[in-house]
Short mmCIF file of C-alpha atoms in Angstrom, two decimals:
data_model
loop_
_atom_site.label_atom_id
_atom_site.label_comp_id
_atom_site.label_asym_id
_atom_site.label_seq_id
_atom_site.Cartn_x
_atom_site.Cartn_y
_atom_site.Cartn_z
CA MET A 21 38.45 -10.09 -73.31
CA SER A 22 34.73 -10.51 -73.98
CA ASP A 23 31.98 -8.08 -73.05
CA ASN A 24 30.50 -10.76 -70.82
CA THR A 25 33.68 -10.84 -68.72
CA ASP A 26 33.71 -7.03 -68.54
CA ASP A 27 30.15 -7.04 -67.21
CA LYS A 28 31.05 -9.48 -64.43
CA LYS A 29 34.02 -7.40 -63.38
CA MET A 30 31.96 -4.23 -63.39
CA LEU A 31 29.02 -5.63 -61.40
CA THR A 32 28.75 -2.83 -58.86
CA LYS A 33 25.93 -0.56 -57.75
CA GLU A 34 27.53 2.33 -59.61
CA HIS A 35 27.75 0.31 -62.82
CA LEU A 36 24.10 -0.75 -62.46
CA GLU A 37 23.05 2.91 -62.33
CA VAL A 38 24.91 3.56 -65.58
CA VAL A 39 23.31 0.52 -67.27
CA LYS A 40 19.86 1.48 -65.99
CA SER A 41 20.24 4.97 -67.42
CA ASN A 42 20.71 3.37 -70.84
CA GLY A 43 17.19 1.88 -70.71
CA HIS A 44 15.49 -1.46 -70.18
CA GLU A 45 17.27 -3.13 -73.11
CA ALA A 46 20.64 -2.50 -71.48
CA VAL A 47 19.41 -3.99 -68.20
CA ARG A 48 17.93 -7.00 -70.01
CA ALA A 49 21.21 -7.62 -71.80
CA LEU A 50 23.15 -7.39 -68.54
CA VAL A 51 20.87 -9.87 -66.79
CA GLN A 52 20.92 -12.34 -69.68
CA SER A 53 24.72 -12.18 -69.78
CA GLN A 54 25.00 -13.62 -66.29
CA SER A 55 25.70 -17.31 -65.95
CA ASP A 56 25.34 -17.70 -62.18
CA ALA A 57 22.52 -17.08 -59.73
CA LYS A 58 24.65 -14.93 -57.42
CA SER A 59 25.27 -12.29 -60.09
CA THR A 60 21.66 -12.28 -61.23
CA LEU A 61 20.52 -11.84 -57.65
CA PHE A 62 22.96 -8.97 -57.14
CA ILE A 63 21.46 -7.12 -60.12
CA LEU A 64 17.88 -7.64 -58.95
CA GLU A 65 18.61 -6.59 -55.36
CA ASN A 66 20.39 -3.40 -56.38
CA LEU A 67 18.31 -2.08 -59.25
CA GLY A 68 16.70 0.51 -57.01
CA ARG A 69 13.71 2.54 -58.13
CA LEU A 70 12.40 2.12 -61.66
CA PRO A 71 10.24 4.46 -63.77
CA ASN A 72 6.62 3.34 -64.17
CA ASN A 73 7.13 2.99 -67.93
CA PHE A 74 10.22 0.83 -67.54
CA ASP A 75 9.83 -2.40 -69.56
CA VAL A 76 10.54 -5.37 -67.30
CA LYS A 77 9.39 -8.20 -69.57
CA TRP A 78 12.86 -9.66 -69.16
CA VAL A 79 11.88 -10.46 -65.57
CA LEU A 80 9.22 -12.97 -66.66
CA ASN A 81 11.72 -15.74 -67.34
CA LEU A 82 13.16 -15.30 -63.83
CA LEU A 83 9.76 -15.93 -62.24
CA ASN A 84 10.22 -19.62 -63.00
CA SER A 85 13.70 -19.86 -61.46
CA ASP A 86 14.46 -22.72 -59.08
CA ASN A 87 16.10 -20.15 -56.83
CA GLN A 88 13.53 -18.75 -54.39
CA LYS A 89 15.48 -15.52 -53.81
CA ILE A 90 15.63 -14.83 -57.54
CA ARG A 91 11.85 -15.38 -57.86
CA LEU A 92 11.23 -13.12 -54.87
CA ASN A 93 13.34 -10.28 -56.24
CA ALA A 94 11.91 -10.75 -59.72
CA VAL A 95 8.45 -10.18 -58.22
CA LYS A 96 9.73 -7.09 -56.41
CA THR A 97 11.16 -5.77 -59.69
CA LEU A 98 7.89 -6.40 -61.50
CA GLY A 99 6.00 -4.61 -58.73
CA LYS A 100 8.22 -1.51 -58.83
CA THR A 101 6.76 -0.34 -62.14
CA LYS A 102 3.16 -0.62 -60.85
CA GLN A 103 2.00 -1.52 -64.35
CA GLU A 104 -1.58 -2.78 -64.45
CA ALA A 105 -0.60 -5.17 -67.22
CA GLY A 106 1.18 -7.19 -64.54
CA ILE A 107 -1.91 -7.79 -62.39
CA GLY A 108 -2.65 -11.19 -63.94
CA ILE A 109 0.97 -12.34 -63.64
CA LEU A 110 1.23 -11.29 -59.97
CA PHE A 111 -2.12 -12.92 -59.20
CA LYS A 112 -0.96 -16.22 -60.69
CA ILE A 113 2.31 -16.11 -58.72
CA ALA A 114 0.47 -15.36 -55.49
CA LYS A 115 -1.78 -18.35 -56.12
CA THR A 116 0.77 -20.91 -57.23
CA ASP A 117 4.30 -20.17 -56.01
CA PRO A 118 5.48 -22.75 -53.44
CA SER A 119 7.18 -20.08 -51.29
CA THR A 120 5.07 -18.10 -48.81
CA ASN A 121 7.55 -15.21 -49.05
CA VAL A 122 7.18 -15.03 -52.83
CA ARG A 123 3.38 -15.27 -52.58
CA ARG A 124 3.29 -12.55 -49.94
CA GLU A 125 5.49 -10.28 -52.07
CA ALA A 126 3.22 -10.80 -55.08
CA VAL A 127 0.15 -9.76 -53.07
CA SER A 128 2.09 -6.82 -51.67
CA ALA A 129 3.00 -5.74 -55.21
CA LEU A 130 -0.67 -5.83 -56.17
CA GLY A 131 -1.51 -3.63 -53.20
CA ARG A 132 1.20 -1.09 -53.98
CA MET A 133 -0.40 -0.39 -57.34
CA LYS A 134 -3.27 1.33 -55.49
CA SER A 135 -5.48 0.60 -58.46
CA LYS A 136 -9.18 -0.27 -58.32
CA LYS A 137 -8.41 -2.96 -60.87
CA THR A 138 -6.57 -4.93 -58.14
CA VAL A 139 -9.53 -5.10 -55.73
CA LYS A 140 -10.98 -8.29 -57.19
CA ALA A 141 -7.57 -10.00 -57.19
CA LEU A 142 -6.75 -8.90 -53.63
CA SER A 143 -10.13 -10.04 -52.33
CA GLU A 144 -9.31 -13.57 -53.46
CA PHE A 145 -6.54 -13.70 -50.84
CA LEU A 146 -8.69 -12.72 -47.86
CA ILE A 147 -9.52 -16.40 -47.43
CA ASP A 148 -5.96 -17.65 -47.95
CA GLU A 149 -4.66 -20.23 -45.48
CA ASP A 150 -1.49 -18.19 -44.91
CA PRO A 151 -2.21 -15.28 -42.51
CA LYS A 152 0.82 -13.37 -43.89
CA VAL A 153 -0.77 -13.42 -47.34
CA VAL A 154 -4.13 -12.36 -45.90
CA SER A 155 -2.45 -9.47 -44.06
CA GLN A 156 -0.88 -8.18 -47.26
CA ALA A 157 -4.24 -8.38 -49.04
CA ILE A 158 -5.85 -6.39 -46.22
CA ARG A 159 -3.10 -3.80 -46.43
CA GLY A 160 -3.71 -3.38 -50.15
CA LEU A 161 -7.48 -3.13 -49.76
CA LEU A 162 -7.35 -0.60 -46.91
CA VAL A 163 -6.29 1.94 -49.54
CA PHE A 164 -9.93 1.83 -50.64
CA LYS A 165 -11.40 2.12 -47.14
CA GLY A 166 -14.72 3.91 -47.46
CA ASP A 167 -15.78 1.87 -50.46
CA GLN A 168 -18.88 0.01 -49.28
CA ALA A 169 -17.94 -3.31 -50.87
CA VAL A 170 -14.35 -3.18 -49.59
CA ASP A 171 -15.47 -2.23 -46.08
CA ALA A 172 -17.92 -5.12 -46.00
CA MET A 173 -15.20 -7.59 -46.98
CA LEU A 174 -12.72 -6.29 -44.41
CA THR A 175 -15.03 -5.87 -41.44
CA SER A 176 -16.16 -9.47 -41.90
CA LEU A 177 -12.62 -10.44 -40.84
CA SER A 178 -13.07 -9.02 -37.32
CA GLN A 179 -13.69 -12.58 -36.10
CA HIS A 180 -10.87 -14.11 -38.12
CA GLU A 181 -9.07 -17.03 -36.48
CA ASN A 182 -5.71 -15.22 -36.58
CA GLU A 183 -5.16 -12.72 -33.76
CA THR A 184 -2.93 -10.41 -35.85
CA ILE A 185 -5.59 -10.08 -38.53
CA GLN A 186 -8.20 -9.37 -35.86
CA ALA A 187 -5.98 -6.59 -34.45
CA VAL A 188 -5.48 -4.97 -37.88
CA ILE A 189 -9.22 -4.91 -38.60
CA LYS A 190 -10.03 -3.68 -35.10
CA LYS A 191 -7.59 -0.80 -35.46
CA ALA A 192 -8.86 0.10 -38.93
CA TYR A 193 -12.60 -0.05 -38.21
CA PHE A 194 -13.46 -0.45 -34.54
CA SER A 195 -10.90 1.58 -32.61
CA SER A 196 -12.43 4.35 -30.52
CA LYS A 197 -10.91 7.75 -31.20
CA LYS A 198 -12.87 9.58 -28.51
CA THR A 199 -10.97 11.05 -25.58
CA SER A 200 -12.39 12.76 -22.55
CA LYS A 201 -11.70 16.46 -22.17
CA ASP A 202 -11.22 15.84 -18.44
CA LYS A 203 -8.68 13.09 -19.01
CA LEU A 204 -5.31 13.79 -17.40
CA GLU A 205 -2.39 14.31 -19.76
CA HIS A 206 -0.51 11.09 -20.40
CA ARG A 207 2.73 12.19 -18.76
CA LYS A 208 1.07 13.69 -15.68
CA CYS A 209 -0.21 12.11 -12.47
CA TYR A 210 -2.58 13.28 -9.75
CA ASP A 211 -0.86 15.05 -6.86
CA TYR A 212 -2.87 13.13 -4.25
CA LEU A 213 -1.40 9.84 -5.53
CA LYS A 214 2.24 10.91 -5.34
CA ASN A 215 4.36 9.10 -2.75
CA VAL A 216 1.48 7.48 -0.92
CA VAL A 217 1.36 4.17 0.98
CA VAL A 218 -2.13 2.85 1.75
CA PHE A 219 -2.78 0.19 4.39
CA GLY A 220 -5.58 -2.16 3.37
CA ASP A 221 -6.91 -4.44 0.64
CA VAL A 222 -5.49 -3.30 -2.70
CA ARG A 223 -8.80 -3.99 -4.45
CA ASN A 224 -10.72 -1.56 -2.25
CA THR A 225 -8.02 1.06 -2.71
CA LEU A 226 -7.90 0.75 -6.50
CA LYS A 227 -11.65 1.24 -6.76
CA GLU A 228 -11.16 4.76 -5.40
CA ILE A 229 -8.54 5.75 -8.01
CA PRO A 230 -9.32 7.35 -11.39
CA ASP A 231 -8.71 5.26 -14.51
CA GLU A 232 -5.40 5.73 -16.32
CA SER A 233 -3.43 6.95 -13.31
CA PHE A 234 -0.32 4.72 -13.27
CA HIS A 235 2.58 4.70 -15.72
CA LEU A 236 4.15 1.45 -14.48
CA THR A 237 3.27 -1.40 -12.14
CA PHE A 238 5.91 -3.75 -10.77
CA THR A 239 5.05 -6.28 -8.12
CA SER A 240 5.63 -9.71 -6.68
CA PRO A 241 2.27 -11.23 -5.69
CA PRO A 242 2.03 -13.22 -2.45
CA TYR A 243 3.06 -16.84 -2.99
CA TYR A 244 0.14 -19.24 -2.81
CA ASN A 245 -0.04 -20.75 0.70
CA ALA A 246 3.75 -20.72 0.97
CA ARG A 247 3.98 -18.20 3.79
CA ASP A 248 1.80 -17.18 6.72
CA TYR A 249 0.76 -13.90 5.09
CA SER A 250 -0.55 -15.57 1.93
CA ILE A 251 -3.13 -18.21 2.85
CA TYR A 252 -5.97 -18.85 0.40
CA PRO A 253 -8.71 -21.51 0.53
CA SER A 254 -7.70 -22.94 -2.87
CA TYR A 255 -5.35 -22.36 -5.78
CA LYS A 256 -8.35 -21.41 -7.89
CA SER A 257 -9.35 -18.70 -5.42
CA TYR A 258 -5.75 -17.47 -5.32
CA LEU A 259 -5.67 -17.01 -9.11
CA SER A 260 -9.12 -15.42 -8.99
CA PHE A 261 -7.84 -12.91 -6.42
CA LEU A 262 -4.84 -12.01 -8.59
CA LYS A 263 -7.02 -11.71 -11.67
CA GLU A 264 -9.24 -9.23 -9.86
CA VAL A 265 -6.23 -7.18 -8.72
CA PHE A 266 -4.67 -7.06 -12.18
CA LYS A 267 -8.01 -6.25 -13.84
CA LEU A 268 -8.33 -3.21 -11.60
CA THR A 269 -4.67 -2.38 -12.21
CA HIS A 270 -5.32 -2.58 -15.96
CA ASP A 271 -8.12 -0.01 -15.65
CA LYS A 272 -5.88 2.33 -13.65
CA THR A 273 -2.92 2.04 -16.04
CA LYS A 274 -2.31 4.63 -18.74
CA GLU A 275 -2.69 3.62 -22.36
CA GLY A 276 0.14 1.47 -23.66
CA ARG A 277 2.06 1.36 -20.37
CA PHE A 278 3.58 -1.60 -18.58
CA LEU A 279 2.90 -4.24 -15.94
CA ILE A 280 5.78 -6.41 -14.74
CA VAL A 281 4.98 -9.36 -12.49
CA ASN A 282 7.72 -11.14 -10.58
CA THR A 283 6.74 -14.67 -9.67
CA SER A 284 7.78 -18.31 -9.90
CA PRO A 285 6.34 -21.80 -9.43
CA VAL A 286 5.71 -22.53 -5.76
CA ILE A 287 5.79 -25.76 -3.78
CA VAL A 288 3.09 -26.46 -1.21
CA ALA A 289 4.57 -28.80 1.37
CA ARG A 290 3.14 -32.30 1.73
CA ILE A 291 0.86 -33.13 4.65
CA SER A 292 2.78 -36.25 5.60
CA ARG A 293 5.27 -38.75 4.22
CA GLN A 294 2.32 -40.66 2.77
CA HIS A 295 1.50 -37.72 0.53
CA SER A 296 3.43 -35.84 -2.10
CA SER A 297 4.06 -32.10 -2.23
CA LYS A 298 2.32 -30.01 -4.88
CA ARG A 299 4.08 -27.62 -7.26
CA HIS A 300 1.93 -24.87 -8.83
CA PRO A 301 3.11 -23.15 -12.05
CA ILE A 302 1.95 -19.67 -11.00
CA PRO A 303 3.52 -17.61 -13.84
CA PHE A 304 2.11 -19.88 -16.52
CA ASP A 305 -1.39 -20.05 -15.06
CA LEU A 306 -1.43 -16.32 -14.35
CA HIS A 307 -0.36 -15.51 -17.91
CA HIS A 308 -3.65 -16.70 -19.41
CA ALA A 309 -5.63 -14.60 -16.95
CA LEU A 310 -3.60 -11.49 -17.73
CA THR A 311 -3.94 -11.75 -21.51
CA ALA A 312 -7.68 -12.34 -21.13
CA ILE A 313 -7.91 -9.08 -19.15
CA GLY A 314 -6.23 -7.10 -21.92
CA TRP A 315 -2.54 -7.19 -21.02
CA GLU A 316 -0.38 -7.91 -24.06
CA PHE A 317 2.60 -10.17 -23.38
CA ILE A 318 5.89 -8.47 -24.28
CA ASP A 319 8.86 -10.28 -22.69
CA ASP A 320 10.00 -12.80 -20.12
CA ILE A 321 13.01 -11.91 -18.00
CA VAL A 322 14.69 -14.56 -15.89
CA TRP A 323 16.04 -13.46 -12.52
CA VAL A 324 18.90 -15.79 -11.57
CA LYS A 325 20.06 -16.05 -7.95
CA PRO A 326 23.25 -17.65 -6.60
CA GLU A 327 22.66 -21.33 -5.84
CA ALA A 328 23.86 -20.87 -2.26
CA SER A 329 21.00 -18.44 -1.64
CA VAL A 330 18.11 -20.82 -2.49
CA LYS A 331 16.56 -23.76 -0.70
CA ASN A 332 18.42 -27.02 -1.26
CA ARG A 333 16.09 -29.53 -2.95
CA ASN A 334 18.93 -31.71 -4.16
CA ALA A 335 20.14 -33.25 -0.91
CA GLY A 336 18.20 -36.51 -1.16
CA PHE A 337 19.04 -37.09 -4.79
CA LEU A 338 22.69 -36.38 -4.05
CA GLN A 339 22.74 -39.44 -1.79
CA HIS A 340 20.82 -42.04 -3.83
CA ARG A 341 20.96 -40.75 -7.47
CA LYS A 342 17.84 -42.72 -8.40
CA PRO A 343 16.09 -41.67 -11.63
CA LEU A 344 12.66 -39.98 -11.37
CA ALA A 345 13.60 -38.40 -8.02
CA TYR A 346 15.77 -35.60 -9.41
CA LYS A 347 14.84 -32.15 -8.06
CA PRO A 348 16.95 -29.19 -9.18
CA ASN A 349 17.57 -26.24 -6.93
CA ALA A 350 15.28 -23.41 -8.07
CA ARG A 351 17.59 -20.46 -8.75
CA THR A 352 15.26 -18.54 -11.05
CA GLU A 353 12.18 -16.38 -10.91
CA TYR A 354 10.32 -14.79 -13.80
CA LEU A 355 9.70 -11.15 -14.52
CA MET A 356 6.78 -11.36 -16.93
CA VAL A 357 6.49 -8.12 -18.91
CA TYR A 358 3.08 -6.99 -20.21
CA ARG A 359 1.76 -3.86 -21.91
CA LYS A 360 -1.77 -2.51 -21.74
CA GLN A 361 -3.20 -3.29 -25.16
CA THR A 362 -3.45 -0.31 -27.48
CA ASP A 363 -3.45 0.54 -31.17
CA LYS A 364 -0.71 3.07 -30.53
CA LEU A 365 2.99 2.25 -30.89
CA ILE A 366 5.65 2.78 -28.23
CA ASP A 367 6.74 5.93 -30.08
CA TRP A 368 3.38 7.49 -29.28
CA ASN A 369 3.99 7.00 -25.55
CA ILE A 370 7.47 8.51 -25.79
CA LYS A 371 6.20 11.55 -27.73
CA GLN A 372 3.91 12.46 -24.82
CA TYR A 373 7.01 13.73 -22.97
CA ASP A 374 9.02 16.86 -23.54
CA TRP A 375 12.54 16.60 -24.97
CA GLN A 376 14.25 17.33 -21.65
CA THR A 377 12.38 14.56 -19.81
CA VAL A 378 13.17 12.02 -22.52
CA GLN A 379 16.84 12.95 -22.53
CA SER A 380 17.22 12.92 -18.74
CA SER A 381 15.43 9.55 -18.51
CA LYS A 382 17.70 7.77 -20.99
CA VAL A 383 19.20 4.52 -19.71
CA ALA A 384 22.92 4.77 -18.99
CA ASP A 385 25.63 2.68 -20.64
CA ASN A 386 26.34 -0.87 -19.43
CA TYR A 387 22.65 -1.71 -19.17
CA GLU A 388 21.62 -5.39 -19.13
CA SER A 389 21.15 -6.38 -22.75
CA SER A 390 19.85 -9.92 -22.21
CA ASN A 391 16.75 -11.32 -20.53
CA VAL A 392 18.88 -13.10 -17.92
CA TRP A 393 19.42 -10.89 -14.87
CA GLU A 394 21.89 -12.20 -12.30
CA ILE A 395 21.05 -10.35 -9.10
CA ASP A 396 21.63 -11.40 -5.50
CA PRO A 397 18.46 -11.64 -3.39
CA THR A 398 17.88 -9.49 -0.30
CA PHE A 399 16.83 -10.74 3.11
CA ASN A 400 15.73 -9.10 6.36
CA LYS A 401 14.15 -10.15 9.66
CA VAL A 402 10.75 -8.63 8.91
CA HIS A 403 10.01 -9.67 5.33
CA SER A 404 11.06 -13.01 3.87
CA ALA A 405 10.89 -11.99 0.18
CA VAL A 406 12.35 -8.52 -0.21
CA PHE A 407 12.83 -6.92 -3.64
CA PRO A 408 16.54 -6.22 -4.25
CA PHE A 409 17.27 -2.55 -4.94
CA GLU A 410 19.07 -3.46 -8.20
CA LEU A 411 16.04 -5.37 -9.49
CA CYS A 412 13.73 -2.43 -8.85
CA LYS A 413 16.26 -0.01 -10.31
CA ARG A 414 16.42 -1.85 -13.64
CA VAL A 415 12.65 -2.14 -13.98
CA ILE A 416 12.08 1.53 -13.16
CA GLU A 417 14.81 2.81 -15.48
CA TYR A 418 13.87 0.52 -18.39
CA TYR A 419 10.09 0.99 -18.23
CA SER A 420 9.35 4.53 -17.01
CA PHE A 421 10.33 8.19 -17.34
CA LYS A 422 11.35 10.61 -14.62
CA GLY A 423 8.26 12.08 -12.97
CA ASP A 424 6.12 9.01 -13.74
CA LEU A 425 3.84 7.45 -11.15
CA VAL A 426 4.79 3.82 -10.43
CA PHE A 427 2.68 1.35 -8.48
CA ASP A 428 3.24 -1.77 -6.37
CA PRO A 429 0.00 -3.41 -5.17
CA PHE A 430 1.87 -5.77 -2.80
CA ALA A 431 4.48 -3.39 -1.43
CA GLY A 432 5.94 -5.57 1.33
CA SER A 433 8.92 -3.71 2.77
CA GLY A 434 8.52 -0.88 0.22
CA THR A 435 11.79 -1.25 -1.68
CA PHE A 436 10.11 -0.41 -4.98
CA GLY A 437 8.81 2.88 -3.63
CA ARG A 438 12.12 3.91 -2.08
CA THR A 439 13.96 3.04 -5.28
CA ALA A 440 11.43 5.00 -7.35
CA LYS A 441 11.94 8.10 -5.21
CA HIS A 442 15.70 7.73 -5.52
CA LEU A 443 15.30 7.68 -9.33
CA ASP A 444 13.07 10.77 -9.42
CA ARG A 445 9.80 8.92 -9.94
CA ARG A 446 6.65 9.12 -7.82
CA PHE A 447 5.20 6.02 -6.18
CA PHE A 448 1.89 4.66 -4.97
CA LEU A 449 1.99 1.55 -2.79
CA THR A 450 -0.62 -0.63 -1.11
CA GLU A 451 0.00 -3.20 1.60
CA ALA A 452 -2.49 -5.36 3.52
CA ASN A 453 -0.06 -6.65 6.16
CA GLU A 454 0.09 -4.26 9.13
CA GLU A 455 3.55 -5.41 10.19
CA TYR A 456 5.00 -4.53 6.78
CA PHE A 457 3.07 -1.25 6.69
CA GLU A 458 4.59 -0.23 10.03
CA TYR A 459 8.01 -1.43 8.94
CA MET A 460 7.93 0.88 5.92
CA LYS A 461 7.45 3.83 8.25
CA THR A 462 10.82 3.18 9.87
CA PHE A 463 12.58 4.14 6.65
CA VAL A 464 11.15 7.64 6.89
CA LYS A 465 13.10 8.20 10.09
CA LYS A 466 16.25 6.93 8.38
CA ASN A 467 15.49 9.06 5.29
CA ASP A 468 16.49 5.94 3.36
CA TYR A 469 16.79 6.50 -0.41
CA GLU A 470 15.50 10.05 0.17
CA LEU A 471 12.01 8.78 0.98
CA LEU A 472 11.13 12.26 2.24
CA GLY A 473 12.11 14.37 -0.79
CA GLU A 474 10.15 17.20 -2.34
CA ALA A 475 6.87 15.29 -1.92
CA PRO A 476 6.85 13.69 1.57
CA THR A 477 5.57 10.14 1.89
CA ASN A 478 2.06 9.78 3.29
CA PHE A 479 1.10 6.61 5.16
CA LEU A 480 -2.68 6.31 5.13
CA THR A 481 -5.48 3.90 5.96
CA ILE A 482 -8.10 3.39 3.26
CA GLN A 483 -10.46 5.70 5.15
CA GLU A 484 -7.80 8.40 5.32
CA PHE A 485 -7.02 7.93 1.65
CA LYS A 486 -10.68 8.36 0.70
CA LYS A 487 -10.76 11.68 2.55
CA ARG A 488 -7.54 12.76 0.86
CA ILE A 489 -8.89 12.31 -2.67
CA LYS A 490 -12.21 14.08 -2.14
#
C-alpha cells in the first residue's frame, strides 16, 4: 500500500494536527499528495491556527484553482500567518478574483495583519463597487483610527451610497457618547406613567411625557375612513397624522426598543356603481414614513384569521368567474416590527436588567417560531376591531421584560393594557374616543385581567394628566 493511500485513509483532524506539528514541509507534502478537490478542501478547512513563521508558499498554487472554495480557504490560510510578504499577493487577489467572497476574504486578511504597510492597499478598496469589500477595508483601517490620513479617508464615507457603510462610519466617528445625569435608568419607568389611561389626542399627551419613557409600543392605528371613528380629509393627511404620532412615540421610546404596528390595506367603499372602490396599502406607505423618522425595520409578522371571520369579497367572482374581477378574501393583517435606531446591539438592552428579571421574563416553551400567527379575531358590541388577548400576549412576552412600561397610542377597548398588567408589565394608554374611554372603565369593576393590581389604573383627561406629572 502506498503512502498516498495511507494519507487519504488518515485524513482526519487528529492526523492533520500530527502532520502540522512536523512542519510546513509535511503539510505541503500532504496537500500535494491529494488528487481530488474534496480532500484538499478538507485539509485547508481544518488546519486551524498557524504560527506566524509558518511557510505557506505551497498555498500559492491553490490560489489559481478553478474551485472557488479552495481559493477562498487558500486565502484564509495565507492570511493566518499575517506575513507582510503576502501583502502584494492578497492585494492582487482582492483586485482580480472573480468571486466576491474570495475578494472580501483577501481584504479581510490584509486588515487582520494590523500593519501600517497595509494602509495603502486597504485604501484602494474604499472605492470598490462591492460594498462587502468596502466594509472589510473599513474594518481593517479602523485599527488605525486616530491617524489623520486614515480618519480623513474614512469620514469621507459618511455620505456613501450604501446604508450599511454609512452606519459603520457614523458609529465609528459621529456617534454621541454623552448621556444626561438626569436620564432615567434604561430598565426603569416613571411612577406617574404606570397604569394610566389618558382621554384625548395622543399627540398632545405625548408632548407632556419625558423622552425615553416607553420600553415597547404596540398599536393598531385607526383605519383610514373605514369606520366612523377614523375620518380624515385625505389619505395624505391620514399618513401625515400617523407620521406625527410615531415621531413623538420615537422620541418617547428608550434607546434600541421596539415599535410594533398592526395594520393592513384598507378598502374605501365606492360612491356609486359608476365608480370603483379604492384600496390603500397602508402598511407599505407607512413603512417609508417610519424609517425616515428613525425606526429601523426588523420583521414582518403575518396575522392570519379564519376565512369565516372576514368579509366575503369573493361572492361575485364565485358566480361569474370572469378574469380581472378576482378578489380574494383578506384573511391577513401585518404586524410590522421596528426598533429605535441605535449603535448598541440587543445584548446591550438585555444587560440593563438584573439576572432575576431576565430569567423571570424568559419566553416559555411552545412559542411561535414562525412569522405566521394564526389567531382568531375578537369582536364586541362597542369596538369593531378589538385586539385579541393572545395577540397582545405574544407581543408583550416577545418584546419586553417584566416591569417594563408598554404603550398603546390608540387603545380602543384597552386589551393591550389589561394583558400587560396580567403579564406583570406596566401600561400607558391614550384614547381619543370617549365611548371607548368609558368602556375601558367598566373592566375596573370586573377586575378583568387584574387591572387593579399593585398599581391601580388611573383614568385621566389630558388636563388631569398634566397636573399629575407636575
